[in-house]
Amino acid sequence: MIVTDPRYVLSGQTESELPELHLGPNHHCFSVGETGCHVFLPGGAELLFPRGAVATTVRLKWGEKRPNRKWVWLEEHDFLLSRPLELLPHGTAFLEPVEVCVPYHRSRRGEVVVRRFDGQSWSTLPTVTRRGSQRHSVRPGGRPAWLACCSVRQFSWFVAISRLVRDSCSVSPEGALTAPSCFSWCVVSILVQNGCRCITQVLQVEVSEVKNLTGDPQASVSPLLCISQSPSMPFLQPITVQVPLPSGLTGHTVDVSCLYLLHRDQAAQNWTDVTPQSSLQITHIYAIFTVTHFSWYWLWYTTKRSVSGVVRKVYHRLRQFRVQFFVLQRKSDPMQVLLQCLPTGKVDSAVQSLSALYEGPLPSDLCELMEGEQFFAGFERGIDINTDRPDCTEGRLSFVFYSHLKNHKEVYICPSQGTREPVRGQVSFYRGEMPSDIPPEVAKKRKGHDSQWLATLPLRLPGVLSDKGEWEELQYPPLNLGDPESGYLTEANLLAISLQIGQDWRSIGINLGISYQELDRIQYKHRDNLGGVVLEMLFHWARQGGGAGPGAVPKLVEAMVESGRRDLADEIEDIVNLGKRKYRESLRRVGLEAVSTE
């Protein structure tokens, strides 16, 4: 394989190792031949093509996309650990299995697995975890990324997920005993007719947190136990389950009248007290009971009498994260705003790392969100943003909370209606759609617009000064890029896109037809200000005729694709399609009005 671009680094092949291909951040295409290749992607991902994986040299692509809560499949107690990695072309069949290694943010609980989306459904793949190659560090001088690796014969979408440890065993018709590897004191005795596979999962629970949530100082619980089977079939007799007594209790000290066995119905999303039907027996350190079907089981000790409702609310709280919101404005450009939501333990370090370039109010008070829950940011009291964005709904910016990801966006804001005076506005955060499995007690409290409110933080824009003060009027007059046939991009659209270009600006500028000399002039004019460089480059192209007339938007999309920024090309197309749809709807409204007046 011959690689001429200096941003590609290819080592010589020996008998014992594959040739290496290191891709730069703005290169999303690569070729693999029959000799195989070890491909290093920006961000830490690795692809290993063994010898003979392809018969001839093939052209492949990679990309990342923003996770969508309706697209990424998460089960209960799952956590998303990576952005979706897309490998193209989809469905490409390899002669030998190819190893796909997805970088992920480490999780202290559960096991890490790779899930694949084939365009129609999700599947969980056998996964091993390891450190990445020492020759491919995510940060210069830093440690290699953690990788979740799987073997596949076709390309599609891949994500890393943390889930509860799953232990499975084969059950013969004679029956079997099984115990989870992470909790060996739990024993399940099974007897079926034709055999099956039994799967057990255990969720450890902090007793101190249960006491705080219930207000019962004597409350204690055992770990949650989930038992399932594949395939599903009737049992020949009730199944015997043995679990340890709740923490701090023994068979001699426990008050049996305060001991409850709770069963969770997956379909009804509810917890039910099944103590009378379970033949609960107590030994010195164990509780033994029988069940007729598999699901979630939880042993509780509490003086509360309405135990099912208490357990339902506690279980819901255990699935929530305590989070804080913060909003920061760039010191050199207060119109550029960063919004982020993180678990409270990560907020201080994140704000500190951004303090050199950004400033803003203190983070919000504690709020609670679930993994994959949607929330919105609304700019209020004299502050506007561009709402012609795919991630805007009814004027609010849409987010999805993932506890192990950054959950942040950067936007440009402006005073409402061209205000020249200083603006003291605010940004408020609101909940999105209600999760389907939320307890009824919680759902009743989340009805109506005001009850969706989470937090509000202040934002300030200085007034426009004409004497070279701390804030000047916009350098450029209003701009609309494009034409009716191919669609328009507004100045606000360009500002939003510029925030995501980063170090790819020069490659994009070249593909837009801007000369090297002009790019050097722009870089020198805005040295030490990458945002200014990107804006100057985009507006220079738009003002010099490249953005005028038919085909301007397709040309910008093509430049993004050629520069390896398929993600930005998709976003531009989404913005344009949204604008076209709004335009057609306005025409239909006008047409209807004309008919009605006749």
Short mmCIF file of C-alpha atoms in Angstrom, two decimals, residues 255-260 300-303:
data_model
loop_
_atom_site.label_atom_id
_atom_site.label_comp_id
_atom_site.label_asym_id
_atom_site.label_seq_id
_atom_site.Cartn_x
_atom_site.Cartn_y
_atom_site.Cartn_z
CA ASP A 255 -38.56 -9.29 62.48
CA VAL A 256 -40.25 -11.44 59.84
CA SER A 257 -43.30 -9.14 59.78
CA CYS A 258 -41.04 -6.37 58.36
CA LEU A 259 -39.51 -8.59 55.66
CA TYR A 260 -40.99 -8.25 52.15
CA TRP A 300 -36.73 -5.52 51.65
CA TYR A 301 -36.73 -4.94 55.39
CA THR A 302 -38.72 -1.87 56.42
CA THR A 303 -41.18 -0.67 59.03
#
